[in-house]
PDB file of C-alpha atoms in Angstrom:
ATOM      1  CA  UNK A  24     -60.358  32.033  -0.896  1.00 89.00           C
ATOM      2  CA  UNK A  25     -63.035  34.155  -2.213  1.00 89.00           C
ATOM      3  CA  UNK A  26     -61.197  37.108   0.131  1.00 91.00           C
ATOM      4  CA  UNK A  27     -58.185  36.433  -0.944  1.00 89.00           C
ATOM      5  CA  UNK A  28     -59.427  36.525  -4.531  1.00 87.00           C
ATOM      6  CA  UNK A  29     -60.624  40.182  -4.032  1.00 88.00           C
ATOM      7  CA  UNK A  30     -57.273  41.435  -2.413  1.00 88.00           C
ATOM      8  CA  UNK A  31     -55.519  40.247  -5.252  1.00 84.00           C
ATOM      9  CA  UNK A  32     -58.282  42.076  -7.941  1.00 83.00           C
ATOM     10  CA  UNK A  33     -58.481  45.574  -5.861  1.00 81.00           C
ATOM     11  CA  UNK A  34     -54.211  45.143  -5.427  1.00 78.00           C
ATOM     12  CA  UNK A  35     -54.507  44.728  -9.523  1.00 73.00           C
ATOM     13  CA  UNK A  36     -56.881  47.871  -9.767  1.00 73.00           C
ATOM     14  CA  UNK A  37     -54.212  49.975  -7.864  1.00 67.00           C
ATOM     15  CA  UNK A  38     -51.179  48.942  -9.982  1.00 64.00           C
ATOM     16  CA  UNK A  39     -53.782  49.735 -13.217  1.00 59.00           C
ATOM     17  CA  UNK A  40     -54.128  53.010 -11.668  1.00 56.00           C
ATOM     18  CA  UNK A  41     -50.616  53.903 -10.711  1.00 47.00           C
ATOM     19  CA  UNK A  42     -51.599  54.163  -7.622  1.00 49.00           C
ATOM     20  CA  UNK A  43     -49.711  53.323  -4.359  1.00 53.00           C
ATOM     21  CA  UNK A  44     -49.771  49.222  -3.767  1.00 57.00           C
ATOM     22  CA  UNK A  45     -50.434  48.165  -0.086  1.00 58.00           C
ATOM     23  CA  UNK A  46     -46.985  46.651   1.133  1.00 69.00           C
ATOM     24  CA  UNK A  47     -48.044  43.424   2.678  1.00 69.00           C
ATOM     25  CA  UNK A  48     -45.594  43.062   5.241  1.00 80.00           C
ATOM     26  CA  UNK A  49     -46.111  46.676   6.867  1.00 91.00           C
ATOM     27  CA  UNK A  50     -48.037  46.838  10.040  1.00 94.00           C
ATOM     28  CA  UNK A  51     -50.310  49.230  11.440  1.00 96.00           C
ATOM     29  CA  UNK A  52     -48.454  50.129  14.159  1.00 95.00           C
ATOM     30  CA  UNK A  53     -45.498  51.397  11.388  1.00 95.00           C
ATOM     31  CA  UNK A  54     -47.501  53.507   9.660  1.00 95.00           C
ATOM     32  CA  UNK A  55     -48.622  54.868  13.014  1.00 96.00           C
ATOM     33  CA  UNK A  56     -44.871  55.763  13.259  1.00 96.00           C
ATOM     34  CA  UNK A  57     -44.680  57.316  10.384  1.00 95.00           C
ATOM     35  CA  UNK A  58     -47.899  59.411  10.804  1.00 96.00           C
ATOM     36  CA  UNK A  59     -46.514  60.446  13.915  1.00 96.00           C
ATOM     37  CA  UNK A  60     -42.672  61.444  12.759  1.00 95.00           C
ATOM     38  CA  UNK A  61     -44.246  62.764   9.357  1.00 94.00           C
ATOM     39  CA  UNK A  62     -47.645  64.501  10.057  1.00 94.00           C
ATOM     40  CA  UNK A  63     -48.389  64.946  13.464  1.00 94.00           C
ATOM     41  CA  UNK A  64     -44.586  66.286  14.955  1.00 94.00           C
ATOM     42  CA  UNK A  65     -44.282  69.259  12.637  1.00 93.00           C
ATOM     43  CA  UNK A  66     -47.075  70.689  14.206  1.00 92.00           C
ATOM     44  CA  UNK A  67     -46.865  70.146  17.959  1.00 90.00           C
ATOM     45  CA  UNK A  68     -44.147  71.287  20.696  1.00 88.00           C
ATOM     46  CA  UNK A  69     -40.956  69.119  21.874  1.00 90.00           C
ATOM     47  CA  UNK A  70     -42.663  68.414  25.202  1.00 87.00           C
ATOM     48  CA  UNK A  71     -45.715  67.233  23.236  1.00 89.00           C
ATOM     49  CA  UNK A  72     -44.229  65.260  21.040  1.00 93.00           C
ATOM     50  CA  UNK A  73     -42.435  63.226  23.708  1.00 92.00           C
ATOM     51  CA  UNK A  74     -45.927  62.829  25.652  1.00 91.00           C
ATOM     52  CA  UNK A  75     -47.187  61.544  22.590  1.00 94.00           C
ATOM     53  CA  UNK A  76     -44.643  58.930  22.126  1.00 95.00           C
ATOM     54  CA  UNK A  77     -44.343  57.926  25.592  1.00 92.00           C
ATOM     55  CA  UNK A  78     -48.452  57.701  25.516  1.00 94.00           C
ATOM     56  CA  UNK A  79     -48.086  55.481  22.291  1.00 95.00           C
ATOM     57  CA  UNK A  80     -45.637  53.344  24.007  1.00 95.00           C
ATOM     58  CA  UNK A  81     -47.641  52.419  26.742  1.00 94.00           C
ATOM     59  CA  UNK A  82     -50.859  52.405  25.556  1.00 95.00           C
ATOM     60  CA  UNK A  83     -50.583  51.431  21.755  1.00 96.00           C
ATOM     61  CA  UNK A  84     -47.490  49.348  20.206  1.00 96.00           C
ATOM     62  CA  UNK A  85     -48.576  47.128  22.684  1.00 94.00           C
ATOM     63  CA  UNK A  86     -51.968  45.939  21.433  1.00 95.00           C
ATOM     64  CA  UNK A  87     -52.869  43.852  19.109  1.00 95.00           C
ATOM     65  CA  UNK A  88     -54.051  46.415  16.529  1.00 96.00           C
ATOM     66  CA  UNK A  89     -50.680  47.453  16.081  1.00 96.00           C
ATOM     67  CA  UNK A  90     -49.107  44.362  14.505  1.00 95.00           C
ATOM     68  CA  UNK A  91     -51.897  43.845  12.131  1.00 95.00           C
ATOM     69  CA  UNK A  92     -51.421  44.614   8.828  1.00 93.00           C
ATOM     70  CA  UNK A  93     -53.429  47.074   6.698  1.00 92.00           C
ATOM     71  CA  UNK A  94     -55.290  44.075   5.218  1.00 90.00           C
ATOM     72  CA  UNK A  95     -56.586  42.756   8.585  1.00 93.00           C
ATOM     73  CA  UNK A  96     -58.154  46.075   9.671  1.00 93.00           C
ATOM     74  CA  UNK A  97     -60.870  47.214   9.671  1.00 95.00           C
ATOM     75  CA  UNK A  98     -63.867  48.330  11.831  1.00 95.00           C
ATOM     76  CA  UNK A  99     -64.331  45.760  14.330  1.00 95.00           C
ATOM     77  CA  UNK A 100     -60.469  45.779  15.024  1.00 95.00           C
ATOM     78  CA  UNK A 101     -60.917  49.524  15.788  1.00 96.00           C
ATOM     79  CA  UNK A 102     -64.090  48.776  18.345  1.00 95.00           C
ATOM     80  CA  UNK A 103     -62.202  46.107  19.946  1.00 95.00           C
ATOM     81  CA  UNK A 104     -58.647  48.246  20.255  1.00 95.00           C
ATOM     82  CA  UNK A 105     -61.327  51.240  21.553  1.00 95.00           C
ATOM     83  CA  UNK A 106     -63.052  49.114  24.224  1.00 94.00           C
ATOM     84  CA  UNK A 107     -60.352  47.519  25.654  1.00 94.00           C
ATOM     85  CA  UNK A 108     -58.097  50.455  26.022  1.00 93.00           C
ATOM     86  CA  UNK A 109     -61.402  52.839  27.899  1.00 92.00           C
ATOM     87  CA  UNK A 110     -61.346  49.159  29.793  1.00 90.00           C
ATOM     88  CA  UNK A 111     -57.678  49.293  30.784  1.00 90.00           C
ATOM     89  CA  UNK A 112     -56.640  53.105  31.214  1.00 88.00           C
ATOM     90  CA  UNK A 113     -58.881  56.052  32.005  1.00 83.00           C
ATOM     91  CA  UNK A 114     -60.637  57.866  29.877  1.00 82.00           C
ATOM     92  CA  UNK A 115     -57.991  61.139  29.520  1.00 83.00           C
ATOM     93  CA  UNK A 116     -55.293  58.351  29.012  1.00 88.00           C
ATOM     94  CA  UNK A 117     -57.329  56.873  26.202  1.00 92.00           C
ATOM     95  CA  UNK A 118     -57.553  59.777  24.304  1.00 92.00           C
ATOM     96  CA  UNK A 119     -54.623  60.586  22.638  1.00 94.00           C
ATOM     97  CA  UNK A 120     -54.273  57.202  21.347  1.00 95.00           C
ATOM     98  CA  UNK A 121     -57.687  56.514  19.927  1.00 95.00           C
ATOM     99  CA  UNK A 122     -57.816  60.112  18.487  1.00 95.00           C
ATOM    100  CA  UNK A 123     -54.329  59.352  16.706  1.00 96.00           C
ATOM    101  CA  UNK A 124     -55.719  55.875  15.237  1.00 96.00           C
ATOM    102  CA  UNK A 125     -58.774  58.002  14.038  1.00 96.00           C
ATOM    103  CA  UNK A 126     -56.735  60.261  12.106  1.00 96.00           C
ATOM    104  CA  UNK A 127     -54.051  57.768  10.905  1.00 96.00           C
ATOM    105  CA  UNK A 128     -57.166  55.435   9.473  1.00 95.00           C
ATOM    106  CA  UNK A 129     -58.656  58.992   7.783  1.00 95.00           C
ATOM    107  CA  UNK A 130     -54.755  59.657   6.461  1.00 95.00           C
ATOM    108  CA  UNK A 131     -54.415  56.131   5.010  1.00 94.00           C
ATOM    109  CA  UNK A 132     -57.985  56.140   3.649  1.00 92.00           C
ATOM    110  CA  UNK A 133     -57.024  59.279   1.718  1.00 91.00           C
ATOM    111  CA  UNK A 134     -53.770  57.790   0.326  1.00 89.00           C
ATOM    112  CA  UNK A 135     -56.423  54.860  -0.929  1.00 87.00           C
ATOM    113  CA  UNK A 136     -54.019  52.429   1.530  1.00 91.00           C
ATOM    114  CA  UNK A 137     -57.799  51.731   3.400  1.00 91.00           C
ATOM    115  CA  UNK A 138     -60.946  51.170   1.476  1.00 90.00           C
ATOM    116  CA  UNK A 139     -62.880  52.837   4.073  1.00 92.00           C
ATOM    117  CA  UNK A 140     -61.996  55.001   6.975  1.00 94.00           C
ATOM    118  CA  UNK A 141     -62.853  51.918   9.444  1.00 95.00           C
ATOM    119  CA  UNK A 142     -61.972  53.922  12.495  1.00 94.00           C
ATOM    120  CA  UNK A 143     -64.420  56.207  11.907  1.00 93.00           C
ATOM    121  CA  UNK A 144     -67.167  53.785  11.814  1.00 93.00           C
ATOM    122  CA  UNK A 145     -65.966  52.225  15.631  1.00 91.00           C
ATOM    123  CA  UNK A 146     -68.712  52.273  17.733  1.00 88.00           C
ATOM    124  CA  UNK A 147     -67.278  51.977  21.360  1.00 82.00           C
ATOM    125  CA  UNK A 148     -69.166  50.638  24.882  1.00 76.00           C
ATOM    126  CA  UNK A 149     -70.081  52.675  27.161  1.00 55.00           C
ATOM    127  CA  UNK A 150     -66.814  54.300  28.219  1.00 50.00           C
ATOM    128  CA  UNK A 151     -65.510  53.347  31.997  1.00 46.00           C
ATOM    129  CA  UNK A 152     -65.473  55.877  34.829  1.00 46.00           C
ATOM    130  CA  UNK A 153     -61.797  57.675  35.297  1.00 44.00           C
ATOM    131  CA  UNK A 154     -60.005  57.750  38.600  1.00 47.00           C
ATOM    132  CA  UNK A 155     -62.589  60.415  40.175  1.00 45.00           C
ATOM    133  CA  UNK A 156     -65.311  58.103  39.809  1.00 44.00           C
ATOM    134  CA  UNK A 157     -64.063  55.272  42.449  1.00 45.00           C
ATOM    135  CA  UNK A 158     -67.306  54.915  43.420  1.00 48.00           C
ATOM    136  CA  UNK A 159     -70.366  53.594  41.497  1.00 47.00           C
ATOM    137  CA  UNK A 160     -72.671  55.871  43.171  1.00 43.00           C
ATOM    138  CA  UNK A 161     -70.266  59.434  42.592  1.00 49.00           C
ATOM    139  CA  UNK A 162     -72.097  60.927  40.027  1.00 54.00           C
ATOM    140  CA  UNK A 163     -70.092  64.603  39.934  1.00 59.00           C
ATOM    141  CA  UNK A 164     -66.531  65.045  39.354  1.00 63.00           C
ATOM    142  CA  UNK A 165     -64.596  66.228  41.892  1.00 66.00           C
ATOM    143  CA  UNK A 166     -63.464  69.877  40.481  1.00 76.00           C
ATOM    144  CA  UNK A 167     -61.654  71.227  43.399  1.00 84.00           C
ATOM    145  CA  UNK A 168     -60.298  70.632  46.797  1.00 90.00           C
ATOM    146  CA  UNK A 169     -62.557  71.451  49.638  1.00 91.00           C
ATOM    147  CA  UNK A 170     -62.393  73.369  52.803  1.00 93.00           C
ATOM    148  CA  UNK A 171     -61.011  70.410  54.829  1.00 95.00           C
ATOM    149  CA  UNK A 172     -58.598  69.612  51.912  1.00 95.00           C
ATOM    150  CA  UNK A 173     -56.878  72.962  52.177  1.00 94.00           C
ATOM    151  CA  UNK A 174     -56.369  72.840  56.153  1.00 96.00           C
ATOM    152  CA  UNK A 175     -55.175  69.184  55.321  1.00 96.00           C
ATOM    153  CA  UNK A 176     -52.251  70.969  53.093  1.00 96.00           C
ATOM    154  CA  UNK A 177     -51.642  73.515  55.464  1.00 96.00           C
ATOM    155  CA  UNK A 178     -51.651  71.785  58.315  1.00 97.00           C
ATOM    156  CA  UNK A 179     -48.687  69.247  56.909  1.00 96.00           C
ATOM    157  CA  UNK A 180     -46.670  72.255  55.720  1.00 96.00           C
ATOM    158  CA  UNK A 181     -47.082  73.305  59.545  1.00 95.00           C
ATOM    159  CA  UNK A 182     -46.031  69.936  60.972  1.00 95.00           C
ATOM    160  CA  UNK A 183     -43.228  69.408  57.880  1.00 93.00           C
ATOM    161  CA  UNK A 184     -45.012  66.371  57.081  1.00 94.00           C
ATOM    162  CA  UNK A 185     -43.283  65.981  53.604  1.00 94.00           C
ATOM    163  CA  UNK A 186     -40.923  68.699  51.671  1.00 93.00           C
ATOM    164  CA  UNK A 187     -43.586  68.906  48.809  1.00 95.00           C
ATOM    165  CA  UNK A 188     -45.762  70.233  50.861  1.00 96.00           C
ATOM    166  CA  UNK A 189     -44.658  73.930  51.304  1.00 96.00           C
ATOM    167  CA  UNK A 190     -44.552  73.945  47.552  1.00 96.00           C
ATOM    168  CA  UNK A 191     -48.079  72.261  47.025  1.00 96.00           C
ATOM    169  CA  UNK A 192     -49.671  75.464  49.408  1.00 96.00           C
ATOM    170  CA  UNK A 193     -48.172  77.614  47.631  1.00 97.00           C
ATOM    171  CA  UNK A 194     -49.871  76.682  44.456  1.00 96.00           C
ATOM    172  CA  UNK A 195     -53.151  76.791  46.052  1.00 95.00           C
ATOM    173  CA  UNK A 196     -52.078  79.891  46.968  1.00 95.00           C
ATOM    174  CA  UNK A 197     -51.033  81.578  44.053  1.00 95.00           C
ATOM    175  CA  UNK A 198     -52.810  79.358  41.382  1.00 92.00           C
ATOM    176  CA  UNK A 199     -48.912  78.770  39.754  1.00 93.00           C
ATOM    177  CA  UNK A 200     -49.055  75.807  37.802  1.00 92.00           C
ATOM    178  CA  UNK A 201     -46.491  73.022  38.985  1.00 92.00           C
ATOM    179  CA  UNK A 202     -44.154  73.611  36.234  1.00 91.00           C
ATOM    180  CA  UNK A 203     -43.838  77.186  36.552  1.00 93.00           C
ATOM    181  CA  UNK A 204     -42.904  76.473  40.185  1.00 95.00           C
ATOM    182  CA  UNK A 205     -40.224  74.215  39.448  1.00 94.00           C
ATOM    183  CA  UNK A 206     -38.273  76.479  37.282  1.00 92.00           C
ATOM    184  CA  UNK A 207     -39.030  79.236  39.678  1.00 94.00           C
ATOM    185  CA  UNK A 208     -35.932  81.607  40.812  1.00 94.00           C
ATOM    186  CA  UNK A 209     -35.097  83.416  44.058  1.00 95.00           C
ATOM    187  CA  UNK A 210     -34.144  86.296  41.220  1.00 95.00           C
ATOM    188  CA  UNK A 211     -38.179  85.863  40.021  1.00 95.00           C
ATOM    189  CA  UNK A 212     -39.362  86.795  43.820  1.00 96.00           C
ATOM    190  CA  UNK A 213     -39.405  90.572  45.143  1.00 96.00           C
ATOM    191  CA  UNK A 214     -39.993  91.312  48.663  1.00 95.00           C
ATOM    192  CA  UNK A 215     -39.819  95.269  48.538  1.00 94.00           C
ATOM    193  CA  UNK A 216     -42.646  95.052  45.961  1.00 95.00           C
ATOM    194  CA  UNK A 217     -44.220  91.935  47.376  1.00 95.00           C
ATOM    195  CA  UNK A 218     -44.619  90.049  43.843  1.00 96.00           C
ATOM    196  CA  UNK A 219     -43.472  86.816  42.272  1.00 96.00           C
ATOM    197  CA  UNK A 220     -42.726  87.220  38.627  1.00 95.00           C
ATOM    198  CA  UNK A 221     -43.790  84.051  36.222  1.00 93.00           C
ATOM    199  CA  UNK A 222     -41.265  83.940  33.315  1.00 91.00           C
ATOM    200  CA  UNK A 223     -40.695  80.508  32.719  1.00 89.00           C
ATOM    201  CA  UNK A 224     -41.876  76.558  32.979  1.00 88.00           C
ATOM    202  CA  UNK A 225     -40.215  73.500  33.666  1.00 83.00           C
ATOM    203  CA  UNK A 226     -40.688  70.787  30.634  1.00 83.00           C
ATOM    204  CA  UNK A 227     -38.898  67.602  29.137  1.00 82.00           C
ATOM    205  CA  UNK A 228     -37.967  66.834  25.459  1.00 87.00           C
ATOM    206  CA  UNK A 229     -36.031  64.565  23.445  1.00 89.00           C
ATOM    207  CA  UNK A 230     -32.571  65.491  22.660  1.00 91.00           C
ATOM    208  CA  UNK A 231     -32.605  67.223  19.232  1.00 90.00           C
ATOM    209  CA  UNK A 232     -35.989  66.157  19.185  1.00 89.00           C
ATOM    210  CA  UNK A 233     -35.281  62.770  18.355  1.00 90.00           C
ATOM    211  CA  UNK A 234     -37.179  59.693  20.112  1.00 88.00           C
ATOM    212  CA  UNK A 235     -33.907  57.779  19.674  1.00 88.00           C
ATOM    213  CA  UNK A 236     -31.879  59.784  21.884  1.00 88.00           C
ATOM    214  CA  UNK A 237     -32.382  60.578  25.389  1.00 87.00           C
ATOM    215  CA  UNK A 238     -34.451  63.032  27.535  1.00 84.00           C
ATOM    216  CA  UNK A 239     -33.249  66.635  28.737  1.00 84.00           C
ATOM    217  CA  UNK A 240     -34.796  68.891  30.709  1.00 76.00           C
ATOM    218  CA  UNK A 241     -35.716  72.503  28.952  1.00 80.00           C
ATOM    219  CA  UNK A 242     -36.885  75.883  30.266  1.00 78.00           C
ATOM    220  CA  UNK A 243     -39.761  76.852  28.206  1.00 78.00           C
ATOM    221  CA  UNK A 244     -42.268  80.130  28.210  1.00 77.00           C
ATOM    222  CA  UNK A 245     -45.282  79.763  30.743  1.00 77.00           C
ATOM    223  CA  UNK A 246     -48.523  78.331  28.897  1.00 70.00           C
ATOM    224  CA  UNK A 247     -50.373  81.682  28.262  1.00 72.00           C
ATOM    225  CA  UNK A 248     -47.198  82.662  26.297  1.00 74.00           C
ATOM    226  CA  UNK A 249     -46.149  85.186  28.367  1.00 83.00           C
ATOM    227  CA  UNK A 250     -44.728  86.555  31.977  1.00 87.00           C
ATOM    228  CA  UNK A 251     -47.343  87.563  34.483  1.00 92.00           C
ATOM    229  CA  UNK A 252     -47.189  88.935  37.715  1.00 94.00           C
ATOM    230  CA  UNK A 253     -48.447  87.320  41.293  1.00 94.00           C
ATOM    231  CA  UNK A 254     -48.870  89.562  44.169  1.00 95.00           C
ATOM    232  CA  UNK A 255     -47.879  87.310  47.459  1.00 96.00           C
ATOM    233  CA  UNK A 256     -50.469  87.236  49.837  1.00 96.00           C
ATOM    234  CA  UNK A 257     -49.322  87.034  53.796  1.00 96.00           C
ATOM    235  CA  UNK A 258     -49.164  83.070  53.407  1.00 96.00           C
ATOM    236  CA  UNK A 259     -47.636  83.328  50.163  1.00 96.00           C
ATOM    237  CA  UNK A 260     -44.424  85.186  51.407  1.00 97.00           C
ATOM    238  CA  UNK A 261     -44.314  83.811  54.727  1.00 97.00           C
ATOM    239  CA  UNK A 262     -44.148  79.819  52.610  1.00 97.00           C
ATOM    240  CA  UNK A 263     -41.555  81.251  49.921  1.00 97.00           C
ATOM    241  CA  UNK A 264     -39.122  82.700  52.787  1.00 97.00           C
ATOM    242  CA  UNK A 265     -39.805  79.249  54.492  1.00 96.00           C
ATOM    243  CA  UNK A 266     -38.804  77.368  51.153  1.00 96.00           C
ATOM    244  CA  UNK A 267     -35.482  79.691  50.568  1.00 96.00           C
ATOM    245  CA  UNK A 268     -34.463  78.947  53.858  1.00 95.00           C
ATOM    246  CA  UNK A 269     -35.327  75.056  53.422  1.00 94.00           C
ATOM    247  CA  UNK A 270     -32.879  75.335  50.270  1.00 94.00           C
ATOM    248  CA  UNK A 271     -30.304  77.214  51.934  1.00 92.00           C
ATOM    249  CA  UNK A 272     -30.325  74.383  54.505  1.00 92.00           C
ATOM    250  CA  UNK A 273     -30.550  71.685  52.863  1.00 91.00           C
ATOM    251  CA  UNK A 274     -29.094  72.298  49.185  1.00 89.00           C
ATOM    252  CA  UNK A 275     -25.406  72.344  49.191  1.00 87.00           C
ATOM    253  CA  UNK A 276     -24.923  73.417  45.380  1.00 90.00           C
ATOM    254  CA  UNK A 277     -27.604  75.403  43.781  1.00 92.00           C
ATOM    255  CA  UNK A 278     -26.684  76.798  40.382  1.00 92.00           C
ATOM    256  CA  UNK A 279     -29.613  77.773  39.063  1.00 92.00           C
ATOM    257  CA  UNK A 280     -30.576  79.579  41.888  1.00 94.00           C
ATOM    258  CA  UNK A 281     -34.205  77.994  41.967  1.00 94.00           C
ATOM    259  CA  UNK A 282     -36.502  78.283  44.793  1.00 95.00           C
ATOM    260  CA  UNK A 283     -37.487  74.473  44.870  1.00 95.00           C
ATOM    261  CA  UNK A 284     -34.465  72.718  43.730  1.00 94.00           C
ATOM    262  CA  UNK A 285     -33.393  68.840  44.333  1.00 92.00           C
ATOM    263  CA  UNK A 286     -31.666  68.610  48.137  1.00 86.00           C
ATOM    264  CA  UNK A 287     -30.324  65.274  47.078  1.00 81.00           C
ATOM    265  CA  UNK A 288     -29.367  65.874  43.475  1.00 77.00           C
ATOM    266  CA  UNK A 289     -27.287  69.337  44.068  1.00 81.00           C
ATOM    267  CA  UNK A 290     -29.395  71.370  43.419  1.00 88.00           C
ATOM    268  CA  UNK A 291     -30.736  70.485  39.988  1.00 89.00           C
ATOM    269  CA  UNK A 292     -34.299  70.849  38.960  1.00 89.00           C
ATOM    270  CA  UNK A 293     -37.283  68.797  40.269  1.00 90.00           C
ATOM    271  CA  UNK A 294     -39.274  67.066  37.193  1.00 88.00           C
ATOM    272  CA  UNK A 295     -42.737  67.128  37.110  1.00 87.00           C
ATOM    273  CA  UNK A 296     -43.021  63.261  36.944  1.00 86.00           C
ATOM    274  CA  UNK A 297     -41.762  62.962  40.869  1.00 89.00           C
ATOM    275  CA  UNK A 298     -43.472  66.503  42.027  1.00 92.00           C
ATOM    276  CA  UNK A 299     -46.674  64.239  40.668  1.00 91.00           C
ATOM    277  CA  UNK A 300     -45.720  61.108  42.518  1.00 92.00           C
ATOM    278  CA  UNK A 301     -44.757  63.458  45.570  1.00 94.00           C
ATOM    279  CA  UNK A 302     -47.880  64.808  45.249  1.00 94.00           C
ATOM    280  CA  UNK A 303     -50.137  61.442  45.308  1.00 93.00           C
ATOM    281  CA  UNK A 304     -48.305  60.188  47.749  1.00 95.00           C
ATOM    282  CA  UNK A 305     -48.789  63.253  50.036  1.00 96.00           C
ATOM    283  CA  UNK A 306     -52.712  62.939  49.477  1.00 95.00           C
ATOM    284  CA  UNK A 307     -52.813  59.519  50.489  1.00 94.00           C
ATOM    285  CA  UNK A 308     -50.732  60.266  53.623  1.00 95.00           C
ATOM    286  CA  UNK A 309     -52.902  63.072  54.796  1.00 96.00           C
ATOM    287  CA  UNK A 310     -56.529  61.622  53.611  1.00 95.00           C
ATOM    288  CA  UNK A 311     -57.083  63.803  50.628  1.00 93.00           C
ATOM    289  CA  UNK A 312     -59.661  62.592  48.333  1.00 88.00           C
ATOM    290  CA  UNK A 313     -57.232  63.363  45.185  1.00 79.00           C
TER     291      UNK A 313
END
């Protein structure tokens, strides 16, 4: 009663003021859609912006936080959303949501829609191990593959163990990044000068950059923002005349004339989603420690 009492008084103090009344029926999570359409998509890329709403959907609009209205939150809601996400997901897929609920509460407290910026007052658990940390005794991250890793790779793009696996030696190789081999063209490779050149990445948007509409593929500049140039070592050349040859095989249509296109979808680009899956599923096969 008495809390009731003192909604009603502060919602009175507002209205005195002129200043924006709480709407009772709104929910966190649709303010969190607003924040994102409003504040945070002006300011990030197309690919971005669908990673964040994908990330949202999966690891947000689905907890309980979400449907609470602004009246119900406050800082023990936050250290309960905090803790049982870092419980669920792993710590790089907790980030973007518990950074976006940070700076949603400090938005709202600024529009006086919060009385106090409860999320930054959340005091979390201690935060659960990621993926690398499998075991309770690993106490360093694994950074990169080892010795015996590599000959694992190499040894299943000798023995064709999967079709990924030309492509993932070549990116220990070269250090490419898996999107910039996906959009990678026969046109990008030359032989007389023994160089591949980097112009372009592989990434996925919404249509018209609109959550409501499907995804397409795009062709975006590399990350650093501009072409580079990769001299091909011996095993370098020797795996990208073994991959053209692969396509020429086994790709009946290739209009795009990539280096690494679908064999079963005529030749369109690969999407980094299933050159990920590809690639976990190749780790487990050969007994790489991923």
């Amino acid at each position: 009663k008495n809390c009731k009492q003192a909604l009603m008084a502060w919602e009175k103090m507002f209205e005195a003021q002129s200043i924006q009344k709480v709407d009772k029926t709104k929910t966190f999570g649709a303010y969190m859609e607003e924040f994102i359409e409003n504040e945070v998509k002006p300011g990030i890329t197309a690919s971005s912006y669908k990673s964040y709403i994908y990330t949202m959907n999966a690891n947000f609009y689905n907890y309980k936080i979400s449907k609470l209205q602004l009246s119900m939150i406050n800082t023990v809601e936050f250290e309960i959303y905090f803790d049982t996400l870092i419980h669920d997901k792993s710590q790089k897929t907790a980030s973007v949501p518990i950074q976006l609920c940070k700076r949603l509460s400090h938005h709202l407290y600024g529009k006086s829609l919060l009385a106090e910026d409860y999320a930054s007052f959340a005091k979390t658990k201690k935060e659960r191990k990621d993926e690398f940390f499998r075991k309770e005794e690993s106490t360093n991250r694994k950074e990169i593959f080892t010795n015996e890793d590599i000959v694992k790779f190499y040894d299943s793009y000798k023995n064709n163990v999967s079709e990924y696996s030309a492509a993932i030696v070549l990116i220990l190789e070269t250090m490419m990044r898996g999107q910039e081999l996906l959009a990678l063209t026969i046109d990008d490779i030359n032989f007389e000068e023994n160089i591949i050149t980097i112009r372009s990445a592989v990434s996925e948007r919404f249509i018209d950059n609109d959550k409501e509409k499907g995804l397409e593929k795009y062709i975006k500049i590399p990350k650093n923002g501009k072409e580079r140039i990769i001299y091909m070592t011996p095993l370098a050349k020797e795996i990208v005349e073994y991959m053209m040859k692969q396509t020429r095989m086994k790709c009946r249509e290739n209009p795009m004339n990539l280096l690494f296109p679908s064999y079963l979808r005529n030749g369109k680009m690969r999407t980094m989603d299933a050159f990920e899956i590809q690639f976990k599923q190749l780790c487990d096969k050969i007994g790489v420690d991923r």
